[in-house]
Amino acid sequence: MPRRRAKSSLPLRAELVCYPCLLSAAACGSMYTQALDNEGRPVPAAAGEGEERAVRFQARIDADEKIEPKDWMPEAYRQTLIRQISQHAHSEIVGMLPEGNWITRAPTLKRKAVLIAKVQDEGGHGMYLYSAAETLGIEREEMFRQLLAGAAKYSSIFNYPTLTWADVGAIGWLVDGAAIMNQIPICRCSYGPYARAMVRICKEESFHQRQGFEIMLTLARGSREQRAMAQDALARWWWPSIMMFGPSDADSKHTAQSMRWKIKRFSNDELRQKFIDVTVPQAQFLGLSIPDAQLRWDEGTQHYLIGPIDWAEFHAVLKGHGPCNRERLEARRAAHEAGLWVREAAAAHAAKQRARTAQVA
Amino acid sequence: MSNDWPLFEVFIRSRAGLEHKHVGSLHAADARMAVEHARDVYTRRLEGVSIWVVRSADITASDPGEAESLFEPARDKVYRHPTFYAIPEEVKNL
């Protein structure tokens, strides 16, 4: 049996620019990268890249060694990570928008300062992640281009509107809570730069979740109107948060490969269940009701069981038909275009300084 | 675009007495902007008292493919460690 097939003996680096492939290939992350579950065909596995190297690579992964940027890696591993990390980065950046909506209207100066800090963190998380993705050979501007062109995906959750102040609380509590549940295992991801970025991010997310819960608690203990506002926010954010974990395991085709590569450590449904189990008692503490008539504690499994998830809604939002998809991308494009003169001026200034230094030298 | 903004590697000294440690990278038009960005991106929670930035293109790194020939020779030189030497128990302060 031939060890190598000529067909796919692509040069390692040349494939990096194979963007159609990059966008359609699939492997499974979830959460901020949930689109990975839904995109077409998987990248063909390592055939032609040298089985021996592939075997050695898998052995390193199995031994819990970390993979670093300059190490050899299967092209499918590289492309999977590029997609997962860039989608994750886009989610952080787009995620600034729904919350940024409330900075000017935060109810107190303290809340405003906290919200600014949180939104700034999201921007920082995007920066850590774009940097991590760049170590795999994709340029940052290419990632921006994909996002602004609507070609890249980001988490469906950010296509829902923030209608009231309570939504800021619900986002911190539920959305960031779900994100933490997903991201803590990624701190042990096999790819070093991604794992390191996630460690930083997880430390910061904890503040986000707690400040969100505190907003909900304040409202829940407030006037009747405030309680109603908190209840309304939970009613609107519960299901979208549950959907953040991505399709159910039965429909998540690429979990197995991502698990073998230790990019992913738990399945979508496992993480979703963990989130539900920790969040239901928190809602009870707040005295708010979760919008699911079928929700119940199951003695047998020691888990809370939920009613059916509306996957049609999930897929529609992911495909761009959510309440705010167009608005989010327009806001990103406008910000990018409005910042163009600043980027150009800074580059021109740097070039002038370099020229002067060269003259003096 | 970032086309004109080179990549910088960022090193942070978390407190006096400790070494600068690599924390990540970022794009900036020049080194001064890189320091300013590093402050915003990597030290929002008092993570540092000093920042170094260096253009990523200026770093020369060893090749992972040569890791074996570079580092393997040290493996059999256990006599470089104090535990290599057997000293009778009654001898103290050695």
mmCIF file of C-alpha atoms in Angstrom, chain A residues 70-72 117 120-125 127-128 131-132 134-135 139-142 144-145 196 200 203-204 207-208 336 340 342-344 346-347 349-350 353-354, chain B residues 1-9 12 22-33 39-45 47 55 59-65 68:
data_model
loop_
_atom_site.group_PDB
_atom_site.id
_atom_site.type_symbol
_atom_site.label_atom_id
_atom_site.label_comp_id
_atom_site.label_asym_id
_atom_site.label_seq_id
_atom_site.Cartn_x
_atom_site.Cartn_y
_atom_site.Cartn_z
ATOM 1 C CA LYS A 70 6.784 26.684 14.454
ATOM 2 C CA ASP A 71 6.188 22.990 15.133
ATOM 3 C CA TRP A 72 5.031 20.764 12.324
ATOM 4 C CA ALA A 117 -14.009 48.232 31.688
ATOM 5 C CA GLN A 120 -12.595 47.185 26.963
ATOM 6 C CA ASP A 121 -11.840 43.648 28.179
ATOM 7 C CA GLU A 122 -13.816 42.202 25.276
ATOM 8 C CA GLY A 123 -11.696 44.259 22.905
ATOM 9 C CA GLY A 124 -8.591 42.965 24.677
ATOM 10 C CA HIS A 125 -9.822 39.384 24.359
ATOM 11 C CA MET A 127 -6.675 41.199 20.449
ATOM 12 C CA TYR A 128 -5.232 38.200 22.335
ATOM 13 C CA SER A 131 -2.601 37.404 17.830
ATOM 14 C CA ALA A 132 -2.933 33.712 18.595
ATOM 15 C CA GLU A 134 -1.762 35.019 13.473
ATOM 16 C CA THR A 135 0.822 32.591 14.826
ATOM 17 C CA GLU A 139 -2.780 37.857 8.575
ATOM 18 C CA ARG A 140 -4.867 40.013 10.824
ATOM 19 C CA GLU A 141 -6.188 42.096 7.967
ATOM 20 C CA GLU A 142 -7.349 38.962 6.226
ATOM 21 C CA PHE A 144 -10.837 41.599 9.417
ATOM 22 C CA ARG A 145 -11.643 41.310 5.744
ATOM 23 C CA ARG A 196 -2.325 30.933 26.866
ATOM 24 C CA ARG A 200 -5.875 35.379 30.373
ATOM 25 C CA LYS A 203 -9.372 35.255 34.500
ATOM 26 C CA GLU A 204 -11.093 38.349 33.173
ATOM 27 C CA PHE A 207 -15.383 39.565 36.691
ATOM 28 C CA HIS A 208 -17.821 39.881 33.800
ATOM 29 C CA HIS A 336 -13.330 50.276 10.497
ATOM 30 C CA LEU A 340 -8.946 54.437 8.390
ATOM 31 C CA VAL A 342 -6.108 57.297 11.974
ATOM 32 C CA ARG A 343 -4.356 54.126 10.820
ATOM 33 C CA GLU A 344 -3.039 55.876 7.751
ATOM 34 C CA ALA A 346 -0.056 56.692 12.241
ATOM 35 C CA ALA A 347 1.620 54.715 9.462
ATOM 36 C CA HIS A 349 4.059 59.343 10.915
ATOM 37 C CA ALA A 350 6.013 56.151 11.583
ATOM 38 C CA GLN A 353 10.190 59.072 11.737
ATOM 39 C CA ARG A 354 12.025 56.128 10.211
ATOM 40 C CA MET B 1 -4.509 48.887 7.529
ATOM 41 C CA SER B 2 -2.371 46.701 9.675
ATOM 42 C CA ASN B 3 -0.517 46.110 6.448
ATOM 43 C CA ASP B 4 1.636 49.062 7.414
ATOM 44 C CA TRP B 5 1.557 48.229 11.094
ATOM 45 C CA PRO B 6 4.187 45.643 11.914
ATOM 46 C CA LEU B 7 3.799 42.979 14.568
ATOM 47 C CA PHE B 8 5.508 43.495 17.919
ATOM 48 C CA GLU B 9 6.182 40.975 20.656
ATOM 49 C CA ILE B 12 6.121 42.477 30.730
ATOM 50 C CA HIS B 22 6.700 37.227 26.920
ATOM 51 C CA VAL B 23 2.939 37.830 27.118
ATOM 52 C CA GLY B 24 1.804 38.067 23.512
ATOM 53 C CA SER B 25 1.954 40.270 20.478
ATOM 54 C CA LEU B 26 0.194 43.203 18.859
ATOM 55 C CA HIS B 27 0.280 45.483 15.843
ATOM 56 C CA ALA B 28 1.419 49.091 16.037
ATOM 57 C CA ALA B 29 2.702 51.743 13.677
ATOM 58 C CA ASP B 30 5.913 52.142 15.656
ATOM 59 C CA ALA B 31 7.562 51.079 18.884
ATOM 60 C CA ARG B 32 6.120 53.918 20.931
ATOM 61 C CA MET B 33 2.599 53.059 19.884
ATOM 62 C CA ARG B 39 -0.263 48.944 28.260
ATOM 63 C CA ASP B 40 -3.938 48.850 27.193
ATOM 64 C CA VAL B 41 -4.002 45.252 26.027
ATOM 65 C CA TYR B 42 -1.779 43.503 28.565
ATOM 66 C CA THR B 43 -1.758 45.561 31.777
ATOM 67 C CA ARG B 44 -5.351 46.501 32.521
ATOM 68 C CA ARG B 45 -5.125 44.865 35.951
ATOM 69 C CA GLU B 47 -0.033 42.986 35.522
ATOM 70 C CA ARG B 55 9.462 43.917 16.359
ATOM 71 C CA ILE B 59 13.606 38.000 16.600
ATOM 72 C CA THR B 60 15.787 35.121 15.516
ATOM 73 C CA ALA B 61 14.456 31.840 16.801
ATOM 74 C CA SER B 62 15.883 28.351 16.884
ATOM 75 C CA ASP B 63 14.313 25.894 14.504
ATOM 76 C CA PRO B 64 12.099 23.278 16.207
ATOM 77 C CA GLY B 65 13.369 20.829 13.609
ATOM 78 C CA GLU B 68 17.201 17.520 18.970
#
